[in-house]
Coordinates of C-alpha atoms in Angstrom, one line a residue:
X1 CA -5.1 54.1 19.3
X2 CA -7.2 52.9 16.3
X3 CA -4.2 52.8 13.9
X4 CA -2.4 49.7 12.6
X5 CA -1.5 47.1 15.2
X6 CA 1.3 44.6 15.4
X7 CA 0.0 41.0 14.9
X8 CA 2.3 39.8 17.8
X9 CA 1.9 42.3 20.6
X10 CA -1.4 43.8 19.3
X11 CA -0.1 47.2 20.2
X12 CA -0.7 50.2 17.9
X13 CA 2.5 51.2 16.1
X14 CA 3.7 53.6 13.5
X15 CA 6.7 51.6 12.3
X16 CA 5.9 48.3 10.8
X17 CA 8.7 46.3 9.1
X18 CA 8.1 43.7 6.4
X19 CA 9.7 40.3 6.8
X20 CA 10.7 38.3 3.7
X21 CA 7.7 36.1 4.4
X22 CA 5.5 39.3 3.9
X23 CA 4.3 39.5 7.5
X24 CA 4.6 42.9 9.2
X25 CA 5.8 43.3 12.8
X26 CA 6.6 46.3 14.9
X27 CA 10.3 47.1 15.5
X28 CA 10.3 46.1 19.2
X29 CA 8.8 42.7 18.4
X30 CA 11.4 42.2 15.7
X31 CA 14.2 43.1 18.0
X32 CA 13.0 40.5 20.5
X33 CA 13.2 37.6 17.9
X34 CA 16.2 35.4 18.8
X35 CA 18.4 33.9 16.1
X36 CA 17.9 30.3 15.2
X37 CA 21.7 29.6 15.4
X38 CA 24.6 31.4 16.9
X39 CA 26.1 33.6 14.2
X40 CA 29.6 32.5 13.3
X41 CA 32.5 34.6 12.1
X42 CA 31.6 33.7 8.5
X43 CA 27.9 34.1 8.8
X44 CA 26.5 36.5 6.1
X45 CA 23.0 36.9 7.5
X46 CA 21.1 36.2 10.6
X47 CA 18.0 33.9 10.5
X48 CA 15.0 34.3 12.7
X49 CA 11.6 32.4 12.9
X50 CA 8.5 34.4 11.9
X51 CA 6.1 34.2 14.9
X52 CA 3.1 34.4 12.5
X53 CA 3.9 31.6 10.0
X54 CA 6.9 29.9 11.7
X55 CA 8.9 30.3 8.5
X56 CA 12.7 30.8 8.7
X57 CA 13.6 34.1 7.3
X58 CA 16.9 35.9 6.9
X59 CA 17.5 39.4 8.1
X60 CA 19.5 41.8 6.0
X61 CA 23.2 42.4 7.1
X62 CA 22.2 45.7 8.7
X63 CA 19.7 43.9 11.0
X64 CA 16.1 44.9 11.7
X65 CA 16.6 48.5 10.7
X66 CA 17.3 47.5 7.1
X67 CA 14.0 45.7 6.7
X68 CA 11.5 47.3 4.3
X69 CA 8.8 49.5 6.1
X70 CA 5.3 48.3 5.4
X71 CA 3.9 51.6 4.0
X72 CA 0.8 49.9 2.7
X73 CA -0.3 48.8 6.2
X74 CA 0.5 52.2 7.6
X75 CA -1.3 54.0 4.9
X76 CA -4.4 51.8 5.3
X77 CA -4.3 52.3 9.1
X78 CA -3.9 56.1 8.7
X79 CA -6.7 56.1 6.2
X80 CA -9.0 54.2 8.5
X81 CA -8.2 56.2 11.7
X82 CA -6.8 59.6 10.7
X83 CA -8.6 62.7 11.7
X84 CA -8.8 66.1 9.9
X85 CA -5.5 67.7 9.3
X86 CA -7.0 71.3 9.6
X87 CA -9.5 71.3 12.4
X88 CA -8.3 68.1 14.2
X89 CA -11.9 67.6 15.4
X90 CA -13.7 65.8 12.7
X91 CA -12.9 62.5 11.1
X92 CA -11.2 62.7 7.7
X93 CA -13.5 61.6 4.8
X94 CA -11.5 63.0 1.8
X95 CA -7.9 63.7 0.9
X96 CA -6.6 66.6 -1.2
X97 CA -4.3 65.1 -3.8
X98 CA -2.7 68.5 -4.4
X99 CA -1.6 69.4 -0.9
X100 CA -1.9 65.8 0.6
X101 CA -4.1 66.8 3.6
X102 CA -6.8 64.7 5.0
X103 CA -10.0 66.8 5.5
X104 CA -13.3 66.4 7.2
X105 CA -16.5 67.2 5.4
X106 CA -16.7 70.8 6.8
X107 CA -13.0 71.5 5.9
X108 CA -13.5 70.1 2.4
X109 CA -16.2 72.6 1.7
X110 CA -14.0 75.4 3.1
X111 CA -11.1 74.1 1.0
X112 CA -13.1 74.5 -2.2
X113 CA -14.4 78.0 -1.3
X114 CA -10.8 79.4 -0.9
X115 CA -9.3 80.8 -4.1
X116 CA -5.9 79.2 -3.6
X117 CA -7.3 75.7 -3.0
X118 CA -10.5 75.8 -5.1
X119 CA -8.7 74.0 -8.0
X120 CA -7.3 71.2 -5.8
X121 CA -8.4 67.6 -6.6
X122 CA -10.2 65.8 -3.8
X123 CA -10.6 62.0 -3.3
X124 CA -12.8 59.9 -1.1
X125 CA -11.0 57.8 1.6
X126 CA -13.6 55.0 1.6
X127 CA -12.2 53.3 -1.6
X128 CA -9.2 51.2 -0.4
X129 CA -7.6 51.1 -3.9
X130 CA -7.9 54.9 -4.3
X131 CA -6.6 55.4 -0.8
X132 CA -3.5 53.4 -1.6
X133 CA -3.0 55.4 -4.8
X134 CA -3.6 58.6 -3.1
X135 CA -1.3 57.9 -0.1
X136 CA 0.4 60.6 1.8
X137 CA 3.8 61.6 0.4
X138 CA 6.7 59.4 1.7
X139 CA 9.8 61.1 2.8
X140 CA 13.4 59.9 2.6
X141 CA 14.7 58.4 5.8
X142 CA 18.1 59.9 5.1
X143 CA 16.7 63.3 4.2
X144 CA 13.5 63.8 6.1
X145 CA 12.5 66.9 4.3
X146 CA 12.7 65.4 0.8
X147 CA 10.0 63.3 -0.7
X148 CA 10.7 60.0 -2.4
X149 CA 10.0 60.7 -6.0
X150 CA 12.8 58.8 -7.8
X151 CA 13.8 55.1 -8.1
X152 CA 17.4 53.8 -8.2
X153 CA 17.6 50.9 -10.6
X154 CA 21.0 49.7 -9.3
X155 CA 20.1 49.7 -5.6
X156 CA 16.4 48.8 -6.3
X157 CA 15.0 51.3 -3.9
X158 CA 13.2 54.7 -4.0
X159 CA 15.4 57.8 -3.4
X160 CA 15.1 61.5 -3.1
X161 CA 16.8 64.3 -5.0
X162 CA 19.5 64.7 -2.4
X163 CA 20.3 61.0 -2.5
X164 CA 21.1 61.3 -6.2
X165 CA 23.8 63.8 -5.6
X166 CA 25.0 62.0 -2.5
X167 CA 25.1 58.2 -2.1
X168 CA 23.5 57.3 -5.4
X169 CA 25.6 59.5 -7.6
X170 CA 25.9 58.2 -11.2
X171 CA 23.4 55.5 -10.5
X172 CA 20.7 55.0 -13.1
X173 CA 17.6 56.6 -11.7
X174 CA 14.1 57.3 -13.0
X175 CA 10.9 58.9 -11.7
X176 CA 8.7 56.5 -9.7
X177 CA 5.9 57.1 -12.2
X178 CA 8.1 55.7 -15.0
X179 CA 9.7 52.9 -13.0
X180 CA 6.4 51.6 -11.7
X181 CA 5.4 50.4 -15.2
X182 CA 8.4 48.1 -15.6
X183 CA 8.5 46.8 -12.1
X184 CA 4.7 46.6 -11.8
X185 CA 4.5 44.5 -15.0
X186 CA 7.2 42.1 -13.5
X187 CA 5.2 41.9 -10.3
X188 CA 2.0 41.2 -12.3
X189 CA 3.7 38.3 -14.1
X190 CA 4.9 36.9 -10.8
X191 CA 1.4 37.4 -9.4
X192 CA -0.1 35.6 -12.4
X193 CA 2.3 32.6 -11.9
X194 CA 1.5 32.6 -8.2
X195 CA -2.2 32.7 -8.9
X196 CA -1.8 29.6 -11.1
X197 CA 0.0 27.8 -8.3
X198 CA -2.6 28.9 -5.9
X199 CA -5.3 27.5 -8.1
X200 CA -3.4 24.2 -8.4
X201 CA -2.8 24.0 -4.7
X202 CA -6.5 24.7 -4.0
X203 CA -7.4 21.9 -6.4
X204 CA -4.9 19.5 -4.7
X205 CA -6.3 20.5 -1.3
X206 CA -9.8 19.9 -2.5
X207 CA -8.7 16.4 -3.8
X208 CA -7.0 15.7 -0.4
X209 CA -10.2 16.7 1.4
X210 CA -12.2 14.5 -0.9
X211 CA -9.8 11.6 -0.5
X212 CA -9.9 12.1 3.3
X213 CA -13.7 11.8 3.2
X214 CA -13.4 8.8 0.9
X215 CA -10.8 7.2 3.3
X216 CA -13.1 7.8 6.2
X217 CA -16.1 6.4 4.4
X218 CA -14.1 3.4 3.2
X219 CA -12.7 2.8 6.7
X220 CA -16.2 2.8 8.1
X221 CA -17.4 0.3 5.4
X222 CA -14.4 -2.0 6.0
X223 CA -15.0 -1.7 9.8
X224 CA -18.5 -2.9 9.2
X225 CA -17.2 -5.8 7.0
X226 CA -14.8 -6.7 9.8
X227 CA -17.5 -6.7 12.4
X228 CA -19.8 -8.8 10.2
X229 CA -16.9 -11.2 9.5
X230 CA -15.9 -11.4 13.1
X231 CA -19.5 -12.0 14.3
X232 CA -19.9 -14.7 11.6
X233 CA -16.6 -16.3 12.5
X234 CA -17.4 -16.3 16.2
X235 CA -20.8 -17.8 15.4
X236 CA -19.1 -20.5 13.2
X237 CA -16.5 -21.2 16.0
X238 CA -19.2 -21.5 18.6
X239 CA -21.2 -23.9 16.3
X240 CA -18.1 -25.9 15.6
X241 CA -17.4 -26.0 19.4
X242 CA -20.9 -27.4 20.0
X243 CA -20.4 -30.0 17.3
X244 CA -17.1 -31.0 18.8
X245 CA -18.6 -31.3 22.3
X246 CA -21.5 -33.3 21.0
X247 CA -19.1 -35.6 19.1
X248 CA -17.1 -36.0 22.2
X249 CA -20.2 -36.8 24.3
X250 CA -21.3 -39.4 21.7
X251 CA -17.8 -40.9 21.7
X252 CA -17.7 -41.1 25.4
X253 CA -21.2 -42.7 25.6
X254 CA -20.1 -45.2 22.9
X255 CA -17.0 -46.2 24.8
X256 CA -18.8 -46.4 28.1
X257 CA -21.5 -48.6 26.5
X258 CA -18.9 -50.9 25.1
X259 CA -17.2 -51.1 28.4
X260 CA -20.5 -51.8 30.2
X261 CA -21.3 -54.5 27.7
X262 CA -17.9 -56.1 28.1
X263 CA -18.1 -55.8 31.8
X264 CA -21.6 -57.5 31.9
X265 CA -20.4 -60.3 29.7
X266 CA -17.3 -60.9 31.7
X267 CA -19.3 -60.7 35.0
X268 CA -21.7 -63.3 33.7
X269 CA -18.9 -65.5 32.5
X270 CA -17.2 -65.1 35.9
X271 CA -20.4 -66.0 37.7
X272 CA -20.9 -69.1 35.5
X273 CA -17.3 -70.2 36.2
X274 CA -17.6 -69.7 39.9
X275 CA -20.9 -71.6 39.9
X276 CA -19.3 -74.5 38.0
X277 CA -16.2 -74.4 40.3
X278 CA -18.3 -74.5 43.5
X279 CA -20.5 -77.3 42.2
X280 CA -17.4 -79.3 41.0
X281 CA -15.6 -78.7 44.3
X282 CA -18.6 -79.7 46.4
X283 CA -19.1 -82.8 44.2
X284 CA -15.5 -83.9 44.6
X285 CA -15.4 -83.2 48.4
X286 CA -18.9 -84.3 49.4
X287 CA -20.1 -86.7 46.7
X288 CA -19.7 -90.4 46.7
X289 CA -17.8 -92.3 44.1
X290 CA -21.0 -93.3 42.4
X291 CA -22.4 -89.7 42.4
X292 CA -19.2 -88.4 40.9
X293 CA -19.3 -91.0 38.2
X294 CA -22.9 -90.3 37.5
X295 CA -22.6 -86.4 37.2
X296 CA -19.1 -86.2 35.8
X297 CA -20.2 -86.1 32.2
X298 CA -22.5 -83.0 32.8
X299 CA -19.9 -81.3 34.9
X300 CA -17.0 -81.9 32.5
X301 CA -19.1 -80.8 29.6
X302 CA -20.0 -77.5 31.4
X303 CA -16.5 -76.8 32.5
X304 CA -15.1 -77.5 29.1
X305 CA -17.6 -75.2 27.5
X306 CA -16.8 -72.5 30.0
X307 CA -13.0 -72.9 29.4
X308 CA -13.5 -72.7 25.6
X309 CA -15.3 -69.4 25.8
X310 CA -13.0 -66.7 24.3
X311 CA -12.8 -63.4 26.1
X312 CA -10.6 -60.3 25.8
X313 CA -8.1 -59.9 28.5
X314 CA -8.0 -56.2 28.0
X315 CA -10.7 -53.5 27.9
X316 CA -12.4 -53.5 24.6
X317 CA -11.8 -49.7 24.2
X318 CA -9.1 -47.4 25.4
X319 CA -8.9 -43.8 26.5
X320 CA -7.3 -42.6 23.2
X321 CA -9.3 -39.4 22.9
X322 CA -7.3 -36.4 21.8
X323 CA -8.0 -32.9 20.4
X324 CA -5.9 -31.5 17.6
X325 CA -6.4 -27.7 17.3
X326 CA -4.3 -27.4 14.2
X327 CA -6.1 -30.0 12.1
X328 CA -8.5 -28.6 9.4
X329 CA -12.1 -29.4 10.1
X330 CA -13.7 -28.3 6.9
X331 CA -16.4 -25.5 6.5
X332 CA -18.8 -24.3 9.1
X333 CA -21.3 -21.5 8.3
X334 CA -19.1 -20.7 5.3
X335 CA -15.9 -20.3 7.3
X336 CA -13.0 -22.7 7.5
X337 CA -12.6 -24.0 11.0
X338 CA -9.8 -25.9 12.7
X339 CA -9.8 -28.5 15.5
X340 CA -10.8 -32.1 15.4
X341 CA -11.2 -35.0 17.9
X342 CA -8.8 -37.8 17.3
X343 CA -10.0 -41.2 18.4
X344 CA -7.5 -43.4 16.5
X345 CA -4.6 -44.9 18.5
X346 CA -1.6 -46.2 16.6
X347 CA -0.9 -50.0 16.9
X348 CA 2.8 -50.8 16.3
X349 CA 2.0 -54.4 15.4
X350 CA -0.1 -53.1 12.5
X351 CA 2.4 -50.5 11.2
X352 CA 4.0 -51.6 7.9
X353 CA 7.2 -50.8 6.0
X354 CA 7.3 -50.1 2.3
X355 CA 10.0 -49.3 -0.3
X356 CA 11.8 -50.8 -3.3
X357 CA 15.2 -50.6 -1.5
X358 CA 13.9 -51.8 1.8
X359 CA 16.5 -54.7 2.1
X360 CA 19.2 -53.4 -0.3
X361 CA 21.3 -50.3 -0.4
X362 CA 24.5 -48.9 -2.0
X363 CA 27.6 -47.6 -0.2
X364 CA 27.6 -43.8 0.2
X365 CA 24.3 -43.6 -1.7
X366 CA 21.2 -41.9 -0.1
X367 CA 18.3 -44.3 0.1
X368 CA 15.3 -44.9 2.3
X369 CA 11.9 -46.5 2.9
X370 CA 8.5 -45.5 4.2
X371 CA 6.7 -46.3 7.5
X372 CA 2.9 -46.5 7.3
X373 CA 1.2 -46.2 10.7
X374 CA -2.1 -47.8 11.3
X375 CA -4.5 -47.9 14.2
X376 CA -5.8 -51.0 16.1
X377 CA -8.3 -51.8 13.3
X378 CA -5.7 -51.6 10.6
X379 CA -6.9 -48.3 9.2
X380 CA -4.4 -45.6 8.3
X381 CA -3.9 -43.0 11.0
X382 CA -4.0 -40.1 8.6
X383 CA -2.0 -37.8 10.9
X384 CA 1.5 -37.5 12.2
X385 CA 3.1 -36.8 15.6
X386 CA 3.9 -40.4 16.6
X387 CA 7.2 -41.3 18.4
X388 CA 9.2 -43.1 15.7
X389 CA 12.7 -44.4 16.4
X390 CA 15.0 -46.1 13.9
X391 CA 18.3 -47.8 14.5
X392 CA 20.7 -49.2 11.7
X393 CA 23.7 -51.0 13.0
X394 CA 26.4 -53.2 11.3
X395 CA 26.1 -56.9 12.2
X396 CA 29.9 -57.5 12.0
X397 CA 31.3 -54.2 13.1
X398 CA 30.0 -53.0 16.5
X399 CA 31.2 -49.4 16.1
X400 CA 29.7 -49.1 12.6
X401 CA 26.2 -47.6 12.7
X402 CA 24.2 -45.4 10.4
X403 CA 22.3 -42.4 11.6
X404 CA 19.0 -42.3 9.8
X405 CA 16.7 -39.2 9.3
X406 CA 13.0 -39.6 10.1
X407 CA 10.7 -37.2 8.2
X408 CA 7.1 -36.9 9.5
X409 CA 4.9 -36.3 6.4
X410 CA 1.9 -35.4 8.6
X411 CA -0.4 -37.9 7.0
X412 CA 0.4 -41.0 9.0
X413 CA 3.5 -41.8 6.9
X414 CA 7.2 -41.4 7.8
X415 CA 10.1 -41.4 5.4
X416 CA 13.3 -42.8 6.8
X417 CA 16.4 -41.9 4.8
X418 CA 20.1 -42.9 5.3
X419 CA 23.4 -43.2 3.6
X420 CA 25.6 -46.2 4.7
X421 CA 29.4 -45.7 4.6
X422 CA 30.5 -49.3 4.9
X423 CA 29.2 -52.3 2.9
X424 CA 27.9 -55.4 4.6
X425 CA 24.9 -56.7 6.5
X426 CA 23.0 -54.3 8.8
X427 CA 20.2 -54.9 11.3
X428 CA 17.4 -52.3 11.0
X429 CA 15.0 -51.8 13.9
X430 CA 11.9 -49.6 13.6
X431 CA 10.0 -48.6 16.7
X432 CA 6.7 -46.8 17.3
X433 CA 6.1 -45.9 20.9
X434 CA 9.0 -48.1 21.9
X435 CA 7.6 -51.3 20.2
X436 CA 8.7 -53.0 17.0
X437 CA 6.6 -52.5 14.0
X438 CA 5.5 -55.3 11.7
X439 CA 8.6 -56.7 9.9
X440 CA 11.1 -55.2 12.4
X441 CA 13.9 -56.0 12.8
X442 CA 15.0 -56.9 9.3
X443 CA 18.4 -57.4 7.5
X444 CA 19.7 -54.7 5.2
X445 CA 22.4 -55.6 2.6
X446 CA 24.7 -52.8 1.6
X447 CA 26.7 -53.4 -1.5
X448 CA 29.8 -51.6 -2.8
X449 CA 29.6 -48.3 -4.7
X450 CA 27.8 -48.3 -7.9
X451 CA 30.3 -49.0 -10.7
X452 CA 29.8 -46.4 -13.4
X453 CA 29.9 -47.4 -17.1
X454 CA 32.9 -46.2 -19.1
X455 CA 31.3 -46.8 -22.5
X456 CA 28.0 -45.8 -24.1
X457 CA 24.6 -47.4 -24.2
X458 CA 24.1 -48.1 -27.9
X459 CA 22.2 -50.2 -30.3
X460 CA 25.3 -51.4 -32.0
X461 CA 29.0 -50.4 -32.6
X462 CA 28.5 -49.6 -36.2
X463 CA 25.9 -46.9 -35.4
X464 CA 27.6 -45.4 -32.3
X465 CA 31.0 -45.2 -34.0
X466 CA 29.9 -43.9 -37.3
X467 CA 31.0 -47.0 -39.2
X468 CA 34.5 -47.4 -37.8
X469 CA 35.9 -50.9 -38.5
X470 CA 38.3 -50.9 -35.5
X471 CA 35.6 -50.0 -32.9
X472 CA 34.7 -53.0 -30.7
X473 CA 32.0 -53.8 -28.2
X474 CA 32.1 -56.0 -25.0
X475 CA 29.2 -58.0 -26.3
X476 CA 31.6 -59.8 -28.6
X477 CA 29.6 -59.3 -31.8
X478 CA 31.3 -58.8 -35.2
X479 CA 30.3 -57.9 -38.7
X480 CA 31.6 -59.2 -42.1
X481 CA 33.9 -56.9 -44.0
X482 CA 36.5 -56.5 -41.3
X483 CA 34.2 -54.8 -38.7
X484 CA 35.4 -55.8 -35.2
X485 CA 32.3 -54.4 -33.5
X486 CA 28.7 -55.6 -33.3
X487 CA 25.9 -54.8 -35.7
X488 CA 22.2 -55.4 -36.0
X489 CA 21.4 -59.0 -36.9
X490 CA 25.0 -60.1 -37.0
X491 CA 26.9 -62.7 -35.0
X492 CA 27.2 -62.0 -31.3
X493 CA 24.7 -59.1 -31.2
X494 CA 22.4 -59.5 -28.1
X495 CA 19.4 -58.3 -30.1
X496 CA 18.8 -55.2 -27.9
X497 CA 20.6 -52.0 -26.8
X498 CA 23.5 -52.6 -24.4
X499 CA 26.5 -51.0 -22.9
X500 CA 29.7 -51.1 -25.0
X501 CA 32.0 -51.4 -22.0
X502 CA 30.5 -54.5 -20.4
X503 CA 27.6 -55.8 -22.6
X504 CA 25.0 -55.1 -19.9
X505 CA 21.6 -54.9 -21.5
X506 CA 19.9 -53.0 -18.6
X507 CA 20.8 -49.3 -18.7
X508 CA 20.2 -48.7 -14.9
X509 CA 22.4 -51.6 -13.7
X510 CA 26.1 -51.1 -12.7
X511 CA 29.0 -51.9 -15.0
X512 CA 30.0 -55.6 -15.0
X513 CA 33.6 -54.6 -16.0
X514 CA 33.8 -57.8 -18.1
X515 CA 36.8 -58.0 -20.5
X516 CA 36.1 -58.6 -24.2
X517 CA 35.9 -62.1 -25.4
X518 CA 38.8 -61.8 -27.8
X519 CA 41.8 -60.0 -26.2
X520 CA 44.5 -61.5 -28.4
X521 CA 44.6 -58.7 -31.0
X522 CA 44.0 -55.5 -29.0
X523 CA 42.2 -54.2 -25.9
X524 CA 38.6 -53.1 -26.0
X525 CA 38.0 -49.8 -27.8
X526 CA 35.5 -47.9 -25.7
X527 CA 33.0 -46.3 -28.1
X528 CA 32.3 -42.7 -27.7
X529 CA 29.3 -40.7 -28.9
X530 CA 30.0 -38.8 -32.1

């Protein structure tokens, strides 16, 4: 009951089999292992899952019975739990290497007193290494009475004498004491290589543990930073909120005070006018002619003064208070905050139009202008989001209209771009909140397509043509010596760079398509760049 036990069922066993993963199981537990896949007709080996390490291992073609027995575990279990082979009463403490018997202390003394066994060599069972070397003799599974003393090199397994003359005939065999040196050295080399990998893996695992600790520490430090940042950010947002609320309260009080002042002034003006009206009506209805004539000067002066007092027919302020959560509001407690109170209200009458090509455009050429939005005081709005509407329609052709594109720049300016397809006069209307802006509507003149130059923009014909006498220029200039083109300082040269095809002196202007001055001899030779 105290012998080797199976790691799966924990039952004592006398037949442990060694899996390729080097875990030993008893035969019943091995037979209970189910295959990972259904074996097909071409399957060479059956694979099972080791219940100890969960590794997939392949069984030999003969099945569980062909697995190597774990003699090492069995010998250690026997050494730890075996009793005396002679008296069967005491626990074995030594082993006779000559006869292979495990003996108790009393039988060991009797073993040495007998003449036949006095020369036998005894060994302590406490030393595990010695126990393994002094294991009980192993017998051949095919020939139970024969001890395994030989090793077949071809079949790579221990054999007995009967096996050599039977199934291992003519196989190269040697004694186990000789074969152990070759195979033991090979195992030691593999063991050394494995030990090297074990050391490397232990080092890597140590690094992984250290990195895990570093990651944990770093995560805690970053979590602390996040908490500090969040608390500071919340504090900044709360302070910014308080500033916005105070700004809103001040703005409300300012608007209310202005409205109260305007109301008081208008109430006083209304009271003065009613007083003047009542006095004048009573004078005209109840006063005599003489009384009217005597007081008319004072009454007329008072009423004229009241009528000349200028007053605003609309409230002096409006309710244009808005909140823009996306607008940057600068720094607060070291954090960038967003959200601002917008008090400005766009005034279409103060919005202006700008652009070099505001009143002129070219056919099928993209052009445009800029709308600048201002508030009631004439100051730039500084933000976008206004309702801008633009229409461009032909004055002579009702069905001819241009579809413009309005781009909100987000800073109070809007770029209007368009490409007219027909030349002529167009009416351009620009609306903000449904009202015309300053300068709207206006007339747009669309000219024909830009006429490209067919020549070159040169200083003179002599330079651009490389000194050719037959090269001519539309400016009409000539040079002595039979040169039909212009030259610096000679007759007809305009005195500045110009186009050879039309004589135009401005490089950006379209071609005039003007014929040469002298067409009697030959047509104009368009100069090319050499």
